[in-house]
Short mmCIF file of C-alpha atoms in Angstrom, two decimals:
data_model
loop_
_atom_site.label_atom_id
_atom_site.label_comp_id
_atom_site.label_asym_id
_atom_site.label_seq_id
_atom_site.Cartn_x
_atom_site.Cartn_y
_atom_site.Cartn_z
CA MET A 1 38.95 3.35 75.24
CA SER A 2 41.42 4.18 72.84
CA LEU A 3 41.50 2.78 69.58
CA GLN A 4 44.31 2.53 67.09
CA THR A 5 43.38 4.93 64.29
CA ASP A 6 45.29 6.24 61.17
CA VAL A 7 44.24 10.09 60.37
CA VAL A 8 43.89 10.43 56.34
CA ARG A 9 42.29 13.25 54.32
CA ASN A 10 39.38 12.67 52.07
CA ASN A 11 39.00 13.92 48.84
CA ASP A 12 37.61 17.12 50.08
CA GLY A 13 40.62 18.02 52.30
CA ALA A 14 38.83 16.92 55.55
CA GLU A 15 40.43 14.75 58.20
CA VAL A 16 38.69 11.20 58.39
CA ARG A 17 39.60 9.02 61.34
CA LEU A 18 40.32 5.11 60.24
CA PHE A 19 40.35 2.25 62.20
CA THR A 20 43.00 -0.30 61.70
CA SER A 21 42.54 -3.26 63.87
CA PRO A 22 39.11 -5.42 63.19
CA SER A 23 38.98 -6.88 66.66
CA GLU A 24 39.17 -3.10 68.16
CA PHE A 25 36.42 -2.06 65.52
CA ARG A 26 34.34 -4.67 66.54
CA ALA A 27 34.65 -4.25 70.36
CA GLY A 28 34.06 -0.58 69.73
CA CYS A 29 30.58 -1.68 67.92
CA ARG A 30 29.90 -4.17 70.96
CA SER A 31 30.21 -1.39 73.33
CA GLY A 32 28.16 1.23 71.61
CA GLU A 33 31.12 3.52 71.21
CA LEU A 34 31.14 3.04 67.26
CA GLN A 35 28.00 3.41 65.08
CA MET A 36 29.64 4.50 61.90
CA ILE A 37 29.54 3.07 58.56
CA THR A 38 32.27 0.31 58.24
CA ARG A 39 33.29 1.27 54.48
CA ASN A 40 36.82 2.41 54.28
CA GLN A 41 37.24 1.29 58.24
CA CYS A 42 40.35 -1.24 58.84
CA PRO A 43 41.65 -0.96 54.91
CA GLY A 44 42.70 -4.38 53.80
CA TYR A 45 40.61 -6.68 56.05
CA VAL A 46 37.79 -8.48 54.57
CA GLN A 47 34.25 -7.22 55.21
CA ALA A 48 31.03 -9.29 55.35
CA ALA A 49 27.53 -8.64 54.70
CA MET A 50 25.39 -10.81 57.18
CA VAL A 51 22.15 -12.86 56.87
CA ALA A 52 20.72 -14.74 59.75
CA LEU A 53 17.45 -16.68 58.79
CA PRO A 54 15.68 -19.68 60.33
CA LYS A 55 17.61 -23.21 59.87
CA ALA A 56 14.38 -24.74 57.97
CA LEU A 57 15.24 -21.94 54.71
CA ALA A 58 19.05 -22.25 55.28
CA PHE A 59 19.53 -25.25 52.85
CA ASP A 60 17.46 -22.91 50.09
CA PHE A 61 19.43 -19.76 51.02
CA MET A 62 22.79 -21.56 50.99
CA LEU A 63 21.62 -22.96 47.41
CA PHE A 64 20.66 -19.49 46.10
CA CYS A 65 24.05 -18.02 47.04
CA GLN A 66 25.76 -21.18 45.31
CA ARG A 67 24.02 -20.83 42.21
CA ASN A 68 24.53 -16.74 42.09
CA GLN A 69 28.07 -16.84 43.46
CA ARG A 70 29.03 -13.80 41.80
CA ALA A 71 26.79 -11.86 43.86
CA CYS A 72 26.81 -14.19 46.87
CA PRO A 73 30.10 -15.43 47.62
CA ILE A 74 29.53 -17.18 51.35
CA LEU A 75 32.66 -16.18 53.76
CA GLU A 76 31.61 -18.20 56.48
CA VAL A 77 28.45 -20.24 57.69
CA ILE A 78 27.65 -20.17 61.42
CA GLU A 79 25.37 -23.01 62.89
CA PRO A 80 22.34 -22.35 65.02
CA GLY A 81 22.88 -21.33 68.58
CA GLN A 82 26.31 -19.94 67.93
CA TYR A 83 27.12 -16.21 67.44
CA GLU A 84 30.95 -16.11 66.77
CA ALA A 85 32.42 -16.24 63.29
CA LYS A 86 34.99 -18.70 64.53
CA ARG A 87 36.71 -18.81 61.26
CA SER A 88 36.92 -15.49 59.84
CA ALA A 89 36.76 -13.19 63.24
CA PRO A 90 37.62 -15.27 66.29
CA GLY A 91 36.16 -13.94 69.50
CA SER A 92 33.66 -12.08 67.52
CA ASP A 93 29.58 -12.12 68.48
CA VAL A 94 27.72 -11.08 65.55
CA ARG A 95 25.00 -10.07 67.12
CA THR A 96 26.62 -6.99 68.55
CA ASP A 97 29.91 -6.70 66.21
CA MET A 98 28.30 -4.80 63.81
CA PRO A 99 27.26 -0.78 64.20
CA LEU A 100 24.08 -1.51 63.21
CA CYS A 101 21.45 -4.68 62.20
CA SER A 102 18.05 -4.85 60.59
CA VAL A 103 15.33 -7.03 62.30
CA TYR A 104 12.79 -8.38 60.03
CA ARG A 105 9.41 -9.60 60.65
CA ASN A 106 6.65 -11.18 58.30
CA GLY A 107 9.00 -9.64 55.15
CA GLU A 108 8.90 -5.99 57.28
CA ARG A 109 11.76 -4.20 58.46
CA VAL A 110 10.57 -3.62 61.91
CA GLU A 111 13.94 -1.94 63.34
CA ASP A 112 17.45 -1.23 63.24
CA VAL A 113 19.43 -2.38 66.20
CA PRO A 114 23.13 -1.82 67.35
CA ASP A 115 22.70 -4.81 69.58
CA ALA A 116 20.44 -7.82 68.27
CA THR A 117 21.24 -9.86 71.52
CA THR A 118 17.95 -9.72 72.92
CA VAL A 119 15.91 -10.67 69.37
CA TRP A 120 18.21 -13.11 68.39
CA ARG A 121 16.77 -16.56 68.02
CA ASP A 122 18.68 -20.04 68.38
CA ASP A 123 17.44 -21.78 65.36
CA LEU A 124 19.29 -18.66 63.29
CA VAL A 125 21.92 -20.01 60.65
CA THR A 126 24.21 -17.02 60.10
CA PHE A 127 25.56 -16.39 56.61
CA LEU A 128 28.68 -14.12 56.11
CA ILE A 129 28.90 -12.90 52.73
CA GLY A 130 31.75 -11.00 50.73
CA SER A 131 31.80 -7.63 50.25
CA ASN A 132 33.66 -5.36 47.09
CA THR A 133 34.71 -3.10 50.26
CA SER A 134 37.35 -5.64 51.06
CA CYS A 135 39.07 -5.05 47.61
CA ASP A 136 39.49 -1.20 48.15
CA LEU A 137 43.16 -1.09 49.89
CA ALA A 138 44.57 -3.20 46.64
CA LEU A 139 42.82 -0.91 44.54
CA GLN A 140 44.05 2.00 46.25
CA ARG A 141 47.59 0.61 46.36
CA ALA A 142 47.35 0.21 42.20
CA GLY A 143 46.12 3.77 41.88
CA VAL A 144 42.70 3.36 41.39
CA GLN A 145 40.33 5.76 43.51
CA THR A 146 37.78 4.01 45.53
CA GLN A 147 35.89 6.66 47.56
CA ARG A 148 34.39 8.85 45.09
CA TYR A 149 32.15 7.80 42.14
CA ARG A 150 30.35 4.89 43.67
CA TRP A 151 26.67 3.65 44.18
CA PRO A 152 24.81 0.53 45.03
CA LEU A 153 22.10 0.14 42.10
CA VAL A 154 19.07 -2.63 41.78
CA THR A 155 19.17 -3.87 38.30
CA THR A 156 16.61 -5.80 36.35
CA ILE A 157 18.66 -8.72 35.71
CA PRO A 158 16.99 -11.86 37.58
CA THR A 159 19.34 -13.78 39.91
CA GLU A 160 18.73 -17.73 39.58
CA PRO A 161 16.10 -18.75 41.96
CA ALA A 162 16.54 -21.58 44.78
CA GLY A 163 13.27 -22.14 46.90
CA LYS A 164 11.56 -19.12 47.44
CA PHE A 165 14.21 -17.20 47.23
CA HIS A 166 14.51 -14.98 44.10
CA GLY A 167 15.07 -11.36 43.19
CA PRO A 168 17.01 -8.74 40.97
CA LEU A 169 20.93 -8.58 40.76
CA VAL A 170 22.31 -5.57 42.60
CA VAL A 171 25.55 -3.94 41.37
CA THR A 172 27.86 -1.48 42.80
CA MET A 173 28.88 0.93 39.79
CA ARG A 174 31.94 2.64 39.87
CA TRP A 175 33.14 5.47 37.32
CA LEU A 176 36.74 4.84 36.53
CA THR A 177 39.26 6.03 34.04
CA PRO A 178 40.35 3.52 31.54
CA GLN A 179 43.43 2.78 32.77
CA GLU A 180 41.94 2.63 36.35
CA LEU A 181 39.07 0.17 34.52
CA ILE A 182 41.78 -2.04 33.18
CA ILE A 183 43.74 -2.16 36.37
CA ALA A 184 40.71 -2.69 38.25
CA THR A 185 39.77 -5.60 36.27
CA GLN A 186 42.84 -7.50 36.54
CA LEU A 187 42.89 -6.93 40.31
CA THR A 188 39.27 -7.98 41.33
CA SER A 189 39.48 -11.07 39.29
CA ARG A 190 41.62 -11.99 41.92
CA PHE A 191 39.15 -11.62 44.80
CA PRO A 192 36.53 -14.22 44.03
CA PHE A 193 35.28 -14.43 47.57
CA ASN A 194 34.34 -10.77 47.24
CA HIS A 195 32.84 -10.55 44.19
CA GLY A 196 35.68 -10.94 41.68
CA ALA A 197 35.76 -9.15 38.19
CA PRO A 198 33.38 -6.81 36.77
CA ILE A 199 29.92 -8.05 35.18
CA HIS A 200 29.81 -5.35 32.73
CA VAL A 201 31.53 -2.28 31.49
CA GLY A 202 29.84 0.89 29.98
CA ASP A 203 26.04 1.56 29.36
CA PRO A 204 24.07 1.15 32.75
CA SER A 205 20.55 0.37 30.79
CA VAL A 206 22.15 -2.96 29.81
CA LEU A 207 21.80 -4.12 33.19
CA GLY A 208 18.46 -2.16 33.50
CA CYS A 209 19.98 -0.12 36.69
CA ASP A 210 17.84 2.04 38.68
CA LEU A 211 19.82 5.18 38.44
CA GLU A 212 17.13 7.21 40.12
CA HIS A 213 17.05 5.19 43.35
CA PRO A 214 20.75 4.10 44.36
CA LEU A 215 20.32 2.32 47.75
CA THR A 216 22.68 4.78 49.45
CA GLY A 217 23.16 8.10 48.29
CA SER A 218 21.83 10.59 45.82
CA PRO A 219 21.32 9.71 42.14
CA PRO A 220 24.51 9.68 39.97
CA PRO A 221 24.87 12.92 37.74
CA PRO A 222 26.04 12.71 34.05
CA VAL A 223 28.96 10.63 33.76
CA PRO A 224 31.96 13.05 33.52
CA GLN A 225 34.12 13.21 30.15
CA GLY A 226 36.47 10.56 30.23
CA LEU A 227 35.06 7.86 32.80
CA ILE A 228 33.79 4.73 32.05
CA PRO A 229 30.75 3.09 34.26
CA THR A 230 32.12 -0.22 35.51
CA PHE A 231 29.76 -2.53 37.23
CA TRP A 232 30.43 -5.43 39.93
CA ALA A 233 27.84 -7.94 41.77
CA CYS A 234 26.96 -6.55 45.32
CA SER A 235 26.28 -8.20 48.66
CA VAL A 236 23.18 -6.22 49.01
CA THR A 237 21.65 -9.04 46.47
CA PRO A 238 21.42 -11.61 49.02
CA HIS A 239 19.64 -9.00 51.31
CA LEU A 240 16.92 -8.32 48.66
CA THR A 241 16.62 -11.70 47.97
CA ALA A 242 16.01 -12.45 51.60
CA ILE A 243 13.58 -9.77 51.95
CA ALA A 244 11.65 -10.83 48.80
CA ALA A 245 11.08 -14.39 50.09
CA LYS A 246 9.22 -12.58 53.13
CA ILE A 247 10.61 -14.63 55.86
CA ASP A 248 8.82 -14.87 59.45
CA PHE A 249 12.20 -13.44 60.82
CA MET A 250 15.44 -12.74 59.76
CA ILE A 251 18.10 -10.29 61.07
CA THR A 252 20.81 -8.90 58.73
CA SER A 253 23.73 -6.19 58.47
CA VAL A 254 22.49 -2.71 57.42
CA PRO A 255 24.05 -2.32 53.63
CA THR A 256 27.56 -0.37 54.21
CA TYR A 257 27.47 -1.58 58.01
CA GLY A 258 29.09 -4.72 57.76
CA LEU A 259 31.39 -7.21 59.88
CA ILE A 260 35.13 -6.49 59.51
CA THR A 261 36.83 -9.72 59.60
CA ASP A 262 40.14 -10.79 60.53
CA VAL A 263 40.82 -11.73 57.06
CA GLU A 264 43.36 -10.07 55.50
CA SER A 265 41.59 -9.85 51.82
CA ASP A 266 45.33 -10.61 50.12
CA LYS A 267 45.46 -13.84 51.84
CA ILE A 268 42.03 -15.20 50.06
CA CYS A 269 42.87 -13.90 46.81
CA ILE A 270 44.09 -15.70 43.88
CA PRO A 271 47.82 -15.59 43.25
CA MET B 1 26.08 -45.42 17.08
CA SER B 2 29.00 -43.54 15.21
CA LEU B 3 30.73 -40.92 17.98
CA GLN B 4 33.30 -38.15 17.01
CA THR B 5 36.79 -38.88 18.22
CA ASP B 6 40.19 -38.22 18.02
CA VAL B 7 43.01 -40.85 17.86
CA VAL B 8 46.16 -39.89 19.81
CA ARG B 9 48.87 -41.96 21.03
CA ASN B 10 50.22 -42.28 24.34
CA ASN B 11 53.16 -42.38 26.18
CA ASP B 12 54.04 -45.98 25.13
CA GLY B 13 53.04 -45.34 21.39
CA ALA B 14 49.83 -47.14 21.72
CA GLU B 15 46.62 -45.83 20.03
CA VAL B 16 44.05 -44.48 22.26
CA ARG B 17 40.69 -43.04 20.98
CA LEU B 18 39.48 -40.01 22.55
CA PHE B 19 35.95 -38.74 22.66
CA THR B 20 35.39 -35.28 22.15
CA SER B 21 31.84 -34.16 22.64
CA PRO B 22 30.18 -34.07 26.19
CA SER B 23 26.64 -35.03 24.78
CA GLU B 24 27.68 -37.94 22.80
CA PHE B 25 29.69 -39.46 25.70
CA ARG B 26 27.18 -39.19 27.86
CA ALA B 27 24.41 -40.75 25.44
CA GLY B 28 27.22 -43.57 25.24
CA CYS B 29 26.94 -44.16 28.89
CA ARG B 30 23.15 -44.01 28.70
CA SER B 31 23.10 -46.71 26.19
CA GLY B 32 25.47 -48.88 28.11
CA GLU B 33 27.96 -48.54 24.96
CA LEU B 34 30.72 -46.82 26.73
CA GLN B 35 32.19 -47.94 30.30
CA MET B 36 35.66 -46.54 30.39
CA ILE B 37 37.28 -44.16 33.20
CA THR B 38 36.65 -40.66 32.13
CA ARG B 39 39.74 -39.00 32.70
CA ASN B 40 41.27 -37.68 29.27
CA GLN B 41 38.33 -38.00 27.69
CA CYS B 42 36.44 -34.87 26.01
CA PRO B 43 39.57 -32.72 26.78
CA GLY B 44 38.62 -29.07 27.80
CA TYR B 45 35.43 -29.90 29.45
CA VAL B 46 34.53 -29.44 32.72
CA GLN B 47 34.46 -33.10 34.84
CA ALA B 48 32.25 -33.59 38.04
CA ALA B 49 32.42 -35.85 40.84
CA MET B 50 28.73 -36.74 42.20
CA VAL B 51 27.15 -37.26 45.49
CA ALA B 52 23.75 -37.99 45.81
CA LEU B 53 22.31 -37.87 49.38
CA PRO B 54 19.05 -37.44 51.04
CA LYS B 55 17.42 -34.09 51.53
CA ALA B 56 17.76 -34.59 55.37
CA LEU B 57 21.68 -34.44 55.03
CA ALA B 58 21.83 -32.26 52.04
CA PHE B 59 22.48 -28.82 54.30
CA ASP B 60 25.13 -30.56 56.41
CA PHE B 61 26.92 -31.79 53.18
CA MET B 62 26.74 -28.24 51.53
CA LEU B 63 28.07 -26.62 54.69
CA PHE B 64 31.27 -28.91 54.56
CA CYS B 65 31.72 -28.35 50.95
CA GLN B 66 31.60 -24.72 51.66
CA ARG B 67 34.01 -25.10 54.48
CA ASN B 68 36.43 -27.19 52.35
CA GLN B 69 36.28 -25.30 49.27
CA ARG B 70 39.50 -26.27 47.97
CA ALA B 71 38.65 -29.92 47.98
CA CYS B 72 35.12 -29.68 47.26
CA PRO B 73 33.92 -26.95 44.70
CA ILE B 74 30.42 -27.21 43.73
CA LEU B 75 29.69 -26.81 40.24
CA GLU B 76 25.96 -27.51 40.69
CA VAL B 77 23.24 -28.80 43.10
CA ILE B 78 20.18 -30.62 42.01
CA GLU B 79 17.13 -30.84 43.74
CA PRO B 80 15.50 -33.50 44.81
CA GLY B 81 13.15 -35.42 42.15
CA GLN B 82 15.40 -33.98 39.22
CA TYR B 83 18.14 -35.69 37.54
CA GLU B 84 19.27 -33.48 34.99
CA ALA B 85 21.99 -31.23 35.41
CA LYS B 86 20.41 -28.09 33.64
CA ARG B 87 23.02 -25.61 34.23
CA SER B 88 26.03 -27.77 33.37
CA ALA B 89 25.03 -30.35 31.19
CA PRO B 90 21.38 -29.51 29.47
CA GLY B 91 19.84 -32.60 28.66
CA SER B 92 21.62 -34.94 31.01
CA ASP B 93 20.26 -37.58 33.46
CA VAL B 94 22.73 -38.17 36.24
CA ARG B 95 21.36 -41.56 36.84
CA THR B 96 22.56 -42.83 33.32
CA ASP B 97 25.12 -40.63 32.25
CA MET B 98 28.51 -41.65 33.84
CA PRO B 99 29.94 -44.93 33.03
CA LEU B 100 29.49 -46.33 36.56
CA CYS B 101 27.92 -45.24 39.72
CA SER B 102 28.45 -46.72 43.44
CA VAL B 103 25.50 -47.74 45.63
CA TYR B 104 26.19 -47.06 49.29
CA ARG B 105 23.24 -48.39 51.98
CA ASN B 106 24.19 -48.03 55.61
CA GLY B 107 27.75 -46.82 54.86
CA GLU B 108 28.44 -49.67 52.97
CA ARG B 109 29.42 -49.81 49.14
CA VAL B 110 26.86 -52.59 48.11
CA GLU B 111 26.84 -52.73 44.46
CA ASP B 112 28.71 -50.56 41.15
CA VAL B 113 25.94 -50.05 38.55
CA PRO B 114 26.14 -48.44 35.25
CA ASP B 115 22.14 -47.32 35.55
CA ALA B 116 21.10 -46.07 38.88
CA THR B 117 17.62 -45.73 37.74
CA THR B 118 16.15 -48.30 39.28
CA VAL B 119 17.92 -47.75 42.63
CA TRP B 120 17.29 -43.79 42.70
CA ARG B 121 15.28 -42.42 45.15
CA ASP B 122 13.05 -38.86 44.95
CA ASP B 123 14.50 -37.52 48.17
CA LEU B 124 18.11 -37.49 47.16
CA VAL B 125 19.93 -33.79 46.66
CA THR B 126 22.73 -34.33 43.71
CA PHE B 127 25.91 -32.36 44.46
CA LEU B 128 28.59 -32.22 41.46
CA ILE B 129 32.06 -31.03 42.09
CA GLY B 130 34.59 -30.07 40.23
CA SER B 131 37.67 -32.21 39.29
CA ASN B 132 41.53 -31.61 38.47
CA THR B 133 40.69 -33.66 35.44
CA SER B 134 39.07 -30.46 33.97
CA CYS B 135 42.20 -28.35 33.83
CA ASP B 136 44.33 -31.04 32.02
CA LEU B 137 43.97 -29.54 28.37
CA ALA B 138 44.96 -26.06 29.65
CA LEU B 139 48.00 -27.80 31.31
CA GLN B 140 48.92 -29.75 28.02
CA ARG B 141 48.44 -26.50 25.91
CA ALA B 142 51.37 -25.05 28.01
CA GLY B 143 53.44 -28.22 28.04
CA VAL B 144 52.79 -29.87 31.21
CA GLN B 145 52.32 -33.51 30.82
CA THR B 146 49.32 -34.98 32.50
CA GLN B 147 49.08 -38.50 31.67
CA ARG B 148 51.93 -39.96 33.72
CA TYR B 149 52.99 -39.76 37.38
CA ARG B 150 49.47 -39.04 38.52
CA TRP B 151 48.06 -40.57 41.89
CA PRO B 152 45.21 -39.73 44.20
CA LEU B 153 46.26 -40.00 47.78
CA VAL B 154 44.61 -40.28 51.62
CA THR B 155 46.67 -37.81 53.67
CA THR B 156 45.96 -37.30 57.61
CA ILE B 157 45.05 -33.84 57.13
CA PRO B 158 41.68 -33.35 58.39
CA THR B 159 39.29 -31.73 56.72
CA GLU B 160 36.78 -29.08 58.46
CA PRO B 161 33.57 -30.94 59.87
CA ALA B 162 30.07 -30.22 59.39
CA GLY B 163 27.23 -31.94 60.86
CA LYS B 164 28.08 -35.75 60.52
CA PHE B 165 30.52 -35.06 57.70
CA HIS B 166 34.56 -35.26 58.25
CA GLY B 167 37.27 -36.99 57.20
CA PRO B 168 40.71 -36.76 55.58
CA LEU B 169 41.79 -34.45 52.67
CA VAL B 170 42.70 -36.49 49.58
CA VAL B 171 45.05 -35.02 47.42
CA THR B 172 46.05 -35.80 43.69
CA MET B 173 49.96 -35.99 43.53
CA ARG B 174 51.80 -34.97 40.27
CA TRP B 175 55.33 -35.34 39.56
CA LEU B 176 56.29 -32.27 37.64
CA THR B 177 59.54 -30.86 36.38
CA PRO B 178 60.53 -27.24 38.02
CA GLN B 179 59.42 -25.60 34.81
CA GLU B 180 56.02 -27.58 34.92
CA LEU B 181 55.34 -26.67 38.32
CA ILE B 182 55.89 -23.25 37.86
CA ILE B 183 53.36 -23.16 34.97
CA ALA B 184 51.10 -25.76 36.67
CA THR B 185 50.81 -23.34 39.85
CA GLN B 186 49.98 -20.22 37.55
CA LEU B 187 47.63 -22.24 35.41
CA THR B 188 45.83 -24.31 38.14
CA SER B 189 45.39 -21.07 39.98
CA ARG B 190 43.01 -19.79 37.49
CA PHE B 191 40.39 -22.99 37.86
CA PRO B 192 38.92 -22.58 41.67
CA PHE B 193 35.90 -24.52 40.52
CA ASN B 194 38.33 -27.54 39.70
CA HIS B 195 40.37 -27.33 42.70
CA GLY B 196 42.54 -24.22 41.75
CA ALA B 197 46.41 -23.82 42.81
CA PRO B 198 48.46 -26.78 44.39
CA ILE B 199 48.33 -26.80 48.25
CA HIS B 200 51.61 -28.29 48.48
CA VAL B 201 55.02 -28.98 46.78
CA GLY B 202 57.45 -31.38 47.63
CA ASP B 203 57.74 -33.85 50.68
CA PRO B 204 54.46 -36.26 50.73
CA SER B 205 55.12 -36.82 54.37
CA VAL B 206 54.27 -33.52 55.52
CA LEU B 207 50.64 -34.35 53.99
CA GLY B 208 51.05 -37.67 55.67
CA CYS B 209 50.33 -38.90 52.32
CA ASP B 210 49.54 -42.94 52.27
CA LEU B 211 51.95 -43.99 49.48
CA GLU B 212 51.27 -47.47 49.90
CA HIS B 213 47.71 -47.35 49.10
CA PRO B 214 46.88 -44.98 46.36
CA LEU B 215 43.02 -44.74 45.64
CA THR B 216 43.86 -46.06 41.80
CA GLY B 217 46.69 -47.71 40.57
CA SER B 218 49.90 -49.10 42.00
CA PRO B 219 52.20 -47.42 44.56
CA PRO B 220 54.60 -44.77 43.34
CA PRO B 221 58.07 -45.71 42.34
CA PRO B 222 60.97 -43.49 44.11
CA VAL B 223 60.63 -39.94 42.49
CA PRO B 224 62.76 -39.48 39.71
CA GLN B 225 65.52 -37.11 39.62
CA GLY B 226 64.59 -33.81 38.59
CA LEU B 227 61.07 -34.12 39.45
CA ILE B 228 59.14 -32.62 42.26
CA PRO B 229 56.19 -33.79 43.47
CA THR B 230 52.99 -31.49 43.68
CA PHE B 231 49.81 -31.66 45.31
CA TRP B 232 46.15 -30.69 44.48
CA ALA B 233 43.22 -31.20 46.95
CA CYS B 234 40.98 -34.00 44.73
CA SER B 235 37.17 -34.47 44.57
CA VAL B 236 37.62 -37.97 46.15
CA THR B 237 37.99 -35.93 49.35
CA PRO B 238 33.82 -35.51 49.52
CA HIS B 239 33.34 -39.02 48.56
CA LEU B 240 35.04 -40.35 51.84
CA THR B 241 33.58 -37.78 53.85
CA ALA B 242 30.18 -39.09 52.65
CA ILE B 243 31.40 -42.72 53.14
CA ALA B 244 32.76 -42.14 56.66
CA ALA B 245 29.47 -40.65 57.53
CA LYS B 246 27.78 -43.83 57.19
CA ILE B 247 24.90 -42.66 55.56
CA ASP B 248 21.60 -45.13 55.14
CA PHE B 249 21.62 -44.33 51.31
CA MET B 250 23.74 -42.49 49.32
CA ILE B 251 24.93 -42.65 45.02
CA THR B 252 27.96 -41.33 44.16
CA SER B 253 30.07 -41.53 40.98
CA VAL B 254 33.25 -43.88 41.07
CA PRO B 255 36.43 -41.97 41.30
CA THR B 256 37.80 -41.54 37.24
CA TYR B 257 34.36 -42.40 36.09
CA GLY B 258 32.74 -38.77 35.97
CA LEU B 259 30.03 -36.83 34.69
CA ILE B 260 31.38 -34.81 31.85
CA THR B 261 29.73 -31.63 31.47
CA ASP B 262 29.17 -29.06 28.79
CA VAL B 263 31.12 -26.29 30.65
CA GLU B 264 34.26 -25.56 28.81
CA SER B 265 36.77 -25.42 31.57
CA ASP B 266 38.45 -22.11 29.71
CA LYS B 267 34.93 -20.31 30.59
CA ILE B 268 34.61 -20.73 34.20
CA CYS B 269 38.24 -19.92 34.87
CA ILE B 270 39.49 -16.52 36.14
CA PRO B 271 41.11 -14.30 33.32
#
């Protein structure tokens, strides 16, 4: 398969291959060819985290998302027996079109699979939830760097519960210059379906951030002079919530391995 | 009862008594003292339309709202057995705190009541949905008139269905000057929980508007020279949808008689 890619250089000068077509990227996941993290791929398209859980719990989970919209902006809900994200990614199959899915049984993550077809159940309702990554191209165009200085962190801020769903708010911390902070606040305010504006600026301890255990990568070093920690609600929040509810059976995307949709981020932002 | 009011003059020079405190207004509804339409009352506070329906239909109705967010922005969901809008109107009782509710049985509107306490059922899930009226103070402050030239109209645009819920989009048509149109587009874009930006400008026939039968008031006259019809999604949409579903039992607010919440419109708008 020959896929459309751009080749760019990262901050260290190394060449990075960037896929540009969401449908081709999804096809590459489906064939097993692509198993990379999705952050930075197909810039300018909305990426979604996935939580698929039994229909009996779907109302309470949707209510949880409604009560915690900043962290859990629902892009699309796929009804039981269906696997295609008809609205945001026509032709997709959410069982196969992400690089990796996690399977949970009785609240335990039992395996990560590139293809969830054989374990899928027809009573699953699938929620697709917007991601910070969706705003990266808009930020880059405005001169805000998005590659470095970025950590997903668990906080001690409680979400508002619904039914058995509860848990802490998860945030994305980025370190920005004062000018980047101002631009990033303006710009991300326009993307309410991808977490919107920052929720905090400055001291991470105000949110009770667990800096020792970021959800991906190493703990952050001391903040460089002149950079300001800036915090956005993060779509790992609904993941952790669903895990904390100890559901009998659930399938989720793996954080940083999302579904790349056909929705252009600029098309669902506020003017 | 002595209530806080402002006295203003309307376009015809007549004095109009405007209540300013949402909690006092709700108390006046509860006591039976107030039975006026809520539009223009308590300016600057979010007003909500209400749909209360049986729990068994709540997931599908919430999914309908998610799929038609511009028309059905959910402000709060009140769980079965509860009547207080804890988040948006602490101390309220949605059974009594609107001037008038409609009771539907087997899809028929059987009565309008100022107090729904005796007919309420404990399996009802209550949805509160944002209203265009919530943006009026912001528009007035910016010089956009909001009293005249305003009609709720049924269109031929279909909403996206969910379960048994389906029906046409309802819009609010306002006639604005070109300058008002520009300012109103900018301003209302900031209020996504109260229908956000216009969905159309100009020819009503593009939306298939039923100009002969506005949902309140008389049919609009010919458009005066220099004014431009401008259209917003309207919270009567979920009402009509719930009615079209011919639900066994349902209680709704009456259009233009909403729940006035304690939420300041400016506090839930995009910066």
